[in-house]
Amino acid sequence: MRRLLPFAFLFLATLACNKEIAEPVLPPETAVVLITANNRFVDDVTAIRRGGTVTWQFQGTHTVTFTPKTGAPNNIPESQPGTNISRTFETAGSFQFSCDLHDEIGTINVIGS
């Protein structure tokens, strides 16, 4: 039995080392935030990959103003219903935004190195 113990250990160590390592699941490259006519952001917390694009679809009159932070994209000025405006996020991090006309806020989480 003592002679088999080193072989059993080697066998178990080999099994442990041969486990497949799962690739991390990255968020999508694009996302949509719907801004409703009743002053709400739908999908107010959104995750995308670094370098990805978020499109705001306006159903009412709104702005998108980002909290000042390195890597935050340009703000979106007051936009009318039926307008779609996109911003690309090149920097990883969390970027909060709000509407200057209403009390609604949201966050874009950008994942990746």
PDB file of N, CA, C and O in Angstrom, residues 44-94:
ATOM      1  N   ASP A  44     -30.611  51.231 -16.839  1.00  0.00           N
ATOM      2  CA  ASP A  44     -29.843  52.345 -16.274  1.00  0.00           C
ATOM      3  C   ASP A  44     -28.471  51.915 -15.764  1.00  0.00           C
ATOM      4  O   ASP A  44     -27.604  52.756 -15.548  1.00  0.00           O
ATOM      5  N   VAL A  45     -28.250  50.606 -15.578  1.00  0.00           N
ATOM      6  CA  VAL A  45     -26.911  50.089 -15.281  1.00  0.00           C
ATOM      7  C   VAL A  45     -26.576  49.106 -16.387  1.00  0.00           C
ATOM      8  O   VAL A  45     -27.246  48.088 -16.553  1.00  0.00           O
ATOM      9  N   THR A  46     -25.563  49.442 -17.165  1.00  0.00           N
ATOM     10  CA  THR A  46     -25.230  48.683 -18.361  1.00  0.00           C
ATOM     11  C   THR A  46     -23.746  48.348 -18.347  1.00  0.00           C
ATOM     12  O   THR A  46     -22.936  49.165 -17.932  1.00  0.00           O
ATOM     13  N   ALA A  47     -23.386  47.153 -18.808  1.00  0.00           N
ATOM     14  CA  ALA A  47     -21.981  46.756 -18.917  1.00  0.00           C
ATOM     15  C   ALA A  47     -21.644  46.495 -20.383  1.00  0.00           C
ATOM     16  O   ALA A  47     -22.433  45.891 -21.115  1.00  0.00           O
ATOM     17  N   ILE A  48     -20.470  46.969 -20.782  1.00  0.00           N
ATOM     18  CA  ILE A  48     -19.954  46.724 -22.132  1.00  0.00           C
ATOM     19  C   ILE A  48     -18.457  46.451 -22.028  1.00  0.00           C
ATOM     20  O   ILE A  48     -17.829  46.715 -21.007  1.00  0.00           O
ATOM     21  N   ARG A  49     -17.887  45.974 -23.118  1.00  0.00           N
ATOM     22  CA  ARG A  49     -16.436  45.797 -23.213  1.00  0.00           C
ATOM     23  C   ARG A  49     -15.751  47.131 -23.457  1.00  0.00           C
ATOM     24  O   ARG A  49     -16.339  48.036 -24.057  1.00  0.00           O
ATOM     25  N   ARG A  50     -14.500  47.214 -23.022  1.00  0.00           N
ATOM     26  CA  ARG A  50     -13.702  48.401 -23.332  1.00  0.00           C
ATOM     27  C   ARG A  50     -13.623  48.529 -24.839  1.00  0.00           C
ATOM     28  O   ARG A  50     -13.416  47.557 -25.561  1.00  0.00           O
ATOM     29  N   GLY A  51     -13.834  49.732 -25.360  1.00  0.00           N
ATOM     30  CA  GLY A  51     -13.873  49.965 -26.797  1.00  0.00           C
ATOM     31  C   GLY A  51     -15.264  49.798 -27.383  1.00  0.00           C
ATOM     32  O   GLY A  51     -15.473  50.005 -28.573  1.00  0.00           O
ATOM     33  N   GLY A  52     -16.226  49.427 -26.519  1.00  0.00           N
ATOM     34  CA  GLY A  52     -17.593  49.215 -26.968  1.00  0.00           C
ATOM     35  C   GLY A  52     -18.388  50.514 -27.053  1.00  0.00           C
ATOM     36  O   GLY A  52     -17.938  51.578 -26.629  1.00  0.00           O
ATOM     37  N   THR A  53     -19.584  50.383 -27.597  1.00  0.00           N
ATOM     38  CA  THR A  53     -20.439  51.545 -27.864  1.00  0.00           C
ATOM     39  C   THR A  53     -21.790  51.383 -27.182  1.00  0.00           C
ATOM     40  O   THR A  53     -22.386  50.307 -27.228  1.00  0.00           O
ATOM     41  N   VAL A  54     -22.249  52.478 -26.588  1.00  0.00           N
ATOM     42  CA  VAL A  54     -23.602  52.541 -26.030  1.00  0.00           C
ATOM     43  C   VAL A  54     -24.396  53.538 -26.860  1.00  0.00           C
ATOM     44  O   VAL A  54     -23.906  54.625 -27.165  1.00  0.00           O
ATOM     45  N   THR A  55     -25.621  53.161 -27.221  1.00  0.00           N
ATOM     46  CA  THR A  55     -26.521  54.042 -27.961  1.00  0.00           C
ATOM     47  C   THR A  55     -27.689  54.406 -27.058  1.00  0.00           C
ATOM     48  O   THR A  55     -28.344  53.530 -26.488  1.00  0.00           O
ATOM     49  N   TRP A  56     -27.923  55.712 -26.924  1.00  0.00           N
ATOM     50  CA  TRP A  56     -29.087  56.213 -26.202  1.00  0.00           C
ATOM     51  C   TRP A  56     -30.183  56.479 -27.213  1.00  0.00           C
ATOM     52  O   TRP A  56     -29.970  57.184 -28.190  1.00  0.00           O
ATOM     53  N   GLN A  57     -31.353  55.888 -26.966  1.00  0.00           N
ATOM     54  CA  GLN A  57     -32.511  56.076 -27.830  1.00  0.00           C
ATOM     55  C   GLN A  57     -33.511  56.956 -27.075  1.00  0.00           C
ATOM     56  O   GLN A  57     -34.023  56.565 -26.028  1.00  0.00           O
ATOM     57  N   PHE A  58     -33.764  58.130 -27.620  1.00  0.00           N
ATOM     58  CA  PHE A  58     -34.590  59.129 -26.952  1.00  0.00           C
ATOM     59  C   PHE A  58     -36.050  59.007 -27.363  1.00  0.00           C
ATOM     60  O   PHE A  58     -36.380  59.122 -28.544  1.00  0.00           O
ATOM     61  N   GLN A  59     -36.932  58.783 -26.379  1.00  0.00           N
ATOM     62  CA  GLN A  59     -38.376  58.816 -26.608  1.00  0.00           C
ATOM     63  C   GLN A  59     -38.989  60.088 -26.028  1.00  0.00           C
ATOM     64  O   GLN A  59     -40.167  60.335 -26.191  1.00  0.00           O
ATOM     65  N   GLY A  60     -38.177  60.849 -25.328  1.00  0.00           N
ATOM     66  CA  GLY A  60     -38.589  62.124 -24.763  1.00  0.00           C
ATOM     67  C   GLY A  60     -37.413  63.077 -24.864  1.00  0.00           C
ATOM     68  O   GLY A  60     -36.326  62.696 -25.313  1.00  0.00           O
ATOM     69  N   THR A  61     -37.584  64.314 -24.427  1.00  0.00           N
ATOM     70  CA  THR A  61     -36.507  65.302 -24.459  1.00  0.00           C
ATOM     71  C   THR A  61     -35.616  65.102 -23.233  1.00  0.00           C
ATOM     72  O   THR A  61     -36.111  65.166 -22.092  1.00  0.00           O
ATOM     73  N   HIS A  62     -34.331  64.838 -23.466  1.00  0.00           N
ATOM     74  CA  HIS A  62     -33.394  64.541 -22.385  1.00  0.00           C
ATOM     75  C   HIS A  62     -31.989  65.010 -22.754  1.00  0.00           C
ATOM     76  O   HIS A  62     -31.713  65.330 -23.919  1.00  0.00           O
ATOM     77  N   THR A  63     -31.111  64.979 -21.749  1.00  0.00           N
ATOM     78  CA  THR A  63     -29.677  65.128 -21.945  1.00  0.00           C
ATOM     79  C   THR A  63     -29.013  63.891 -21.353  1.00  0.00           C
ATOM     80  O   THR A  63     -29.640  63.151 -20.583  1.00  0.00           O
ATOM     81  N   VAL A  64     -27.751  63.671 -21.680  1.00  0.00           N
ATOM     82  CA  VAL A  64     -26.931  62.664 -21.002  1.00  0.00           C
ATOM     83  C   VAL A  64     -25.650  63.387 -20.609  1.00  0.00           C
ATOM     84  O   VAL A  64     -24.851  63.762 -21.464  1.00  0.00           O
ATOM     85  N   THR A  65     -25.491  63.600 -19.311  1.00  0.00           N
ATOM     86  CA  THR A  65     -24.340  64.324 -18.786  1.00  0.00           C
ATOM     87  C   THR A  65     -23.528  63.382 -17.901  1.00  0.00           C
ATOM     88  O   THR A  65     -24.055  62.838 -16.922  1.00  0.00           O
ATOM     89  N   PHE A  66     -22.270  63.176 -18.261  1.00  0.00           N
ATOM     90  CA  PHE A  66     -21.410  62.266 -17.514  1.00  0.00           C
ATOM     91  C   PHE A  66     -20.747  62.988 -16.343  1.00  0.00           C
ATOM     92  O   PHE A  66     -20.330  64.141 -16.469  1.00  0.00           O
ATOM     93  N   THR A  67     -20.642  62.303 -15.216  1.00  0.00           N
ATOM     94  CA  THR A  67     -19.869  62.816 -14.093  1.00  0.00           C
ATOM     95  C   THR A  67     -18.438  62.950 -14.582  1.00  0.00           C
ATOM     96  O   THR A  67     -17.897  62.003 -15.169  1.00  0.00           O
ATOM     97  N   PRO A  68     -17.793  64.121 -14.370  1.00  0.00           N
ATOM     98  CA  PRO A  68     -16.426  64.306 -14.865  1.00  0.00           C
ATOM     99  C   PRO A  68     -15.477  63.227 -14.335  1.00  0.00           C
ATOM    100  O   PRO A  68     -15.413  62.985 -13.127  1.00  0.00           O
ATOM    101  N   LYS A  69     -14.803  62.568 -15.253  1.00  0.00           N
ATOM    102  CA  LYS A  69     -13.885  61.480 -14.910  1.00  0.00           C
ATOM    103  C   LYS A  69     -13.031  61.197 -16.136  1.00  0.00           C
ATOM    104  O   LYS A  69     -13.530  61.242 -17.263  1.00  0.00           O
ATOM    105  N   THR A  70     -11.775  60.890 -15.926  1.00  0.00           N
ATOM    106  CA  THR A  70     -10.896  60.530 -17.036  1.00  0.00           C
ATOM    107  C   THR A  70     -11.497  59.348 -17.789  1.00  0.00           C
ATOM    108  O   THR A  70     -11.885  58.349 -17.183  1.00  0.00           O
ATOM    109  N   GLY A  71     -11.600  59.484 -19.088  1.00  0.00           N
ATOM    110  CA  GLY A  71     -12.133  58.418 -19.926  1.00  0.00           C
ATOM    111  C   GLY A  71     -13.614  58.540 -20.225  1.00  0.00           C
ATOM    112  O   GLY A  71     -14.134  57.798 -21.059  1.00  0.00           O
ATOM    113  N   ALA A  72     -14.295  59.457 -19.546  1.00  0.00           N
ATOM    114  CA  ALA A  72     -15.734  59.634 -19.827  1.00  0.00           C
ATOM    115  C   ALA A  72     -15.889  60.261 -21.213  1.00  0.00           C
ATOM    116  O   ALA A  72     -15.133  61.157 -21.583  1.00  0.00           O
ATOM    117  N   PRO A  73     -16.879  59.810 -21.976  1.00  0.00           N
ATOM    118  CA  PRO A  73     -17.093  60.398 -23.308  1.00  0.00           C
ATOM    119  C   PRO A  73     -17.736  61.779 -23.196  1.00  0.00           C
ATOM    120  O   PRO A  73     -18.095  62.230 -22.105  1.00  0.00           O
ATOM    121  N   ASN A  74     -17.906  62.414 -24.326  1.00  0.00           N
ATOM    122  CA  ASN A  74     -18.564  63.719 -24.363  1.00  0.00           C
ATOM    123  C   ASN A  74     -20.026  63.587 -23.961  1.00  0.00           C
ATOM    124  O   ASN A  74     -20.683  62.583 -24.256  1.00  0.00           O
ATOM    125  N   ASN A  75     -20.511  64.623 -23.289  1.00  0.00           N
ATOM    126  CA  ASN A  75     -21.926  64.679 -22.925  1.00  0.00           C
ATOM    127  C   ASN A  75     -22.789  64.750 -24.176  1.00  0.00           C
ATOM    128  O   ASN A  75     -22.326  65.148 -25.251  1.00  0.00           O
ATOM    129  N   ILE A  76     -24.058  64.384 -24.011  1.00  0.00           N
ATOM    130  CA  ILE A  76     -25.029  64.483 -25.101  1.00  0.00           C
ATOM    131  C   ILE A  76     -25.949  65.651 -24.766  1.00  0.00           C
ATOM    132  O   ILE A  76     -26.615  65.638 -23.723  1.00  0.00           O
ATOM    133  N   PRO A  77     -25.986  66.673 -25.613  1.00  0.00           N
ATOM    134  CA  PRO A  77     -26.840  67.833 -25.328  1.00  0.00           C
ATOM    135  C   PRO A  77     -28.319  67.461 -25.426  1.00  0.00           C
ATOM    136  O   PRO A  77     -28.671  66.358 -25.844  1.00  0.00           O
ATOM    137  N   GLU A  78     -29.162  68.404 -25.083  1.00  0.00           N
ATOM    138  CA  GLU A  78     -30.605  68.168 -25.130  1.00  0.00           C
ATOM    139  C   GLU A  78     -30.994  67.609 -26.487  1.00  0.00           C
ATOM    140  O   GLU A  78     -30.679  68.174 -27.526  1.00  0.00           O
ATOM    141  N   SER A  79     -31.671  66.460 -26.445  1.00  0.00           N
ATOM    142  CA  SER A  79     -32.038  65.753 -27.672  1.00  0.00           C
ATOM    143  C   SER A  79     -33.530  65.465 -27.667  1.00  0.00           C
ATOM    144  O   SER A  79     -34.128  65.214 -26.621  1.00  0.00           O
ATOM    145  N   GLN A  80     -34.103  65.472 -28.839  1.00  0.00           N
ATOM    146  CA  GLN A  80     -35.541  65.330 -29.017  1.00  0.00           C
ATOM    147  C   GLN A  80     -35.943  63.873 -29.238  1.00  0.00           C
ATOM    148  O   GLN A  80     -35.120  63.043 -29.624  1.00  0.00           O
ATOM    149  N   PRO A  81     -37.225  63.561 -29.021  1.00  0.00           N
ATOM    150  CA  PRO A  81     -37.720  62.201 -29.278  1.00  0.00           C
ATOM    151  C   PRO A  81     -37.399  61.745 -30.700  1.00  0.00           C
ATOM    152  O   PRO A  81     -37.436  62.536 -31.641  1.00  0.00           O
ATOM    153  N   GLY A  82     -37.081  60.461 -30.819  1.00  0.00           N
ATOM    154  CA  GLY A  82     -36.737  59.887 -32.117  1.00  0.00           C
ATOM    155  C   GLY A  82     -35.254  59.949 -32.438  1.00  0.00           C
ATOM    156  O   GLY A  82     -34.810  59.407 -33.441  1.00  0.00           O
ATOM    157  N   THR A  83     -34.466  60.603 -31.572  1.00  0.00           N
ATOM    158  CA  THR A  83     -33.031  60.726 -31.796  1.00  0.00           C
ATOM    159  C   THR A  83     -32.301  59.537 -31.180  1.00  0.00           C
ATOM    160  O   THR A  83     -32.641  59.095 -30.087  1.00  0.00           O
ATOM    161  N   ASN A  84     -31.288  59.027 -31.874  1.00  0.00           N
ATOM    162  CA  ASN A  84     -30.380  58.002 -31.342  1.00  0.00           C
ATOM    163  C   ASN A  84     -28.969  58.565 -31.390  1.00  0.00           C
ATOM    164  O   ASN A  84     -28.524  59.017 -32.455  1.00  0.00           O
ATOM    165  N   ILE A  85     -28.272  58.527 -30.254  1.00  0.00           N
ATOM    166  CA  ILE A  85     -26.902  59.045 -30.194  1.00  0.00           C
ATOM    167  C   ILE A  85     -26.026  58.024 -29.479  1.00  0.00           C
ATOM    168  O   ILE A  85     -26.407  57.495 -28.430  1.00  0.00           O
ATOM    169  N   SER A  86     -24.853  57.761 -30.053  1.00  0.00           N
ATOM    170  CA  SER A  86     -23.939  56.754 -29.507  1.00  0.00           C
ATOM    171  C   SER A  86     -22.673  57.391 -28.971  1.00  0.00           C
ATOM    172  O   SER A  86     -22.243  58.442 -29.451  1.00  0.00           O
ATOM    173  N   ARG A  87     -22.078  56.706 -28.002  1.00  0.00           N
ATOM    174  CA  ARG A  87     -20.774  57.077 -27.466  1.00  0.00           C
ATOM    175  C   ARG A  87     -19.955  55.808 -27.312  1.00  0.00           C
ATOM    176  O   ARG A  87     -20.472  54.758 -26.920  1.00  0.00           O
ATOM    177  N   THR A  88     -18.651  55.906 -27.622  1.00  0.00           N
ATOM    178  CA  THR A  88     -17.713  54.791 -27.485  1.00  0.00           C
ATOM    179  C   THR A  88     -16.908  54.994 -26.208  1.00  0.00           C
ATOM    180  O   THR A  88     -16.492  56.112 -25.895  1.00  0.00           O
ATOM    181  N   PHE A  89     -16.681  53.899 -25.481  1.00  0.00           N
ATOM    182  CA  PHE A  89     -15.965  53.929 -24.212  1.00  0.00           C
ATOM    183  C   PHE A  89     -14.629  53.204 -24.373  1.00  0.00           C
ATOM    184  O   PHE A  89     -14.582  51.982 -24.470  1.00  0.00           O
ATOM    185  N   GLU A  90     -13.541  53.985 -24.416  1.00  0.00           N
ATOM    186  CA  GLU A  90     -12.195  53.444 -24.634  1.00  0.00           C
ATOM    187  C   GLU A  90     -11.460  53.105 -23.336  1.00  0.00           C
ATOM    188  O   GLU A  90     -10.423  52.465 -23.367  1.00  0.00           O
ATOM    189  N   THR A  91     -12.011  53.552 -22.203  1.00  0.00           N
ATOM    190  CA  THR A  91     -11.348  53.375 -20.916  1.00  0.00           C
ATOM    191  C   THR A  91     -12.205  52.501 -20.009  1.00  0.00           C
ATOM    192  O   THR A  91     -13.414  52.722 -19.898  1.00  0.00           O
ATOM    193  N   ALA A  92     -11.590  51.508 -19.359  1.00  0.00           N
ATOM    194  CA  ALA A  92     -12.314  50.667 -18.406  1.00  0.00           C
ATOM    195  C   ALA A  92     -12.668  51.480 -17.165  1.00  0.00           C
ATOM    196  O   ALA A  92     -11.954  52.403 -16.778  1.00  0.00           O
ATOM    197  N   GLY A  93     -13.795  51.156 -16.553  1.00  0.00           N
ATOM    198  CA  GLY A  93     -14.224  51.826 -15.332  1.00  0.00           C
ATOM    199  C   GLY A  93     -15.730  51.982 -15.304  1.00  0.00           C
ATOM    200  O   GLY A  93     -16.445  51.498 -16.176  1.00  0.00           O
ATOM    201  N   SER A  94     -16.210  52.667 -14.279  1.00  0.00           N
ATOM    202  CA  SER A  94     -17.641  52.953 -14.135  1.00  0.00           C
ATOM    203  C   SER A  94     -17.879  54.424 -14.418  1.00  0.00           C
ATOM    204  O   SER A  94     -17.189  55.279 -13.851  1.00  0.00           O
TER     205      SER A  94
END
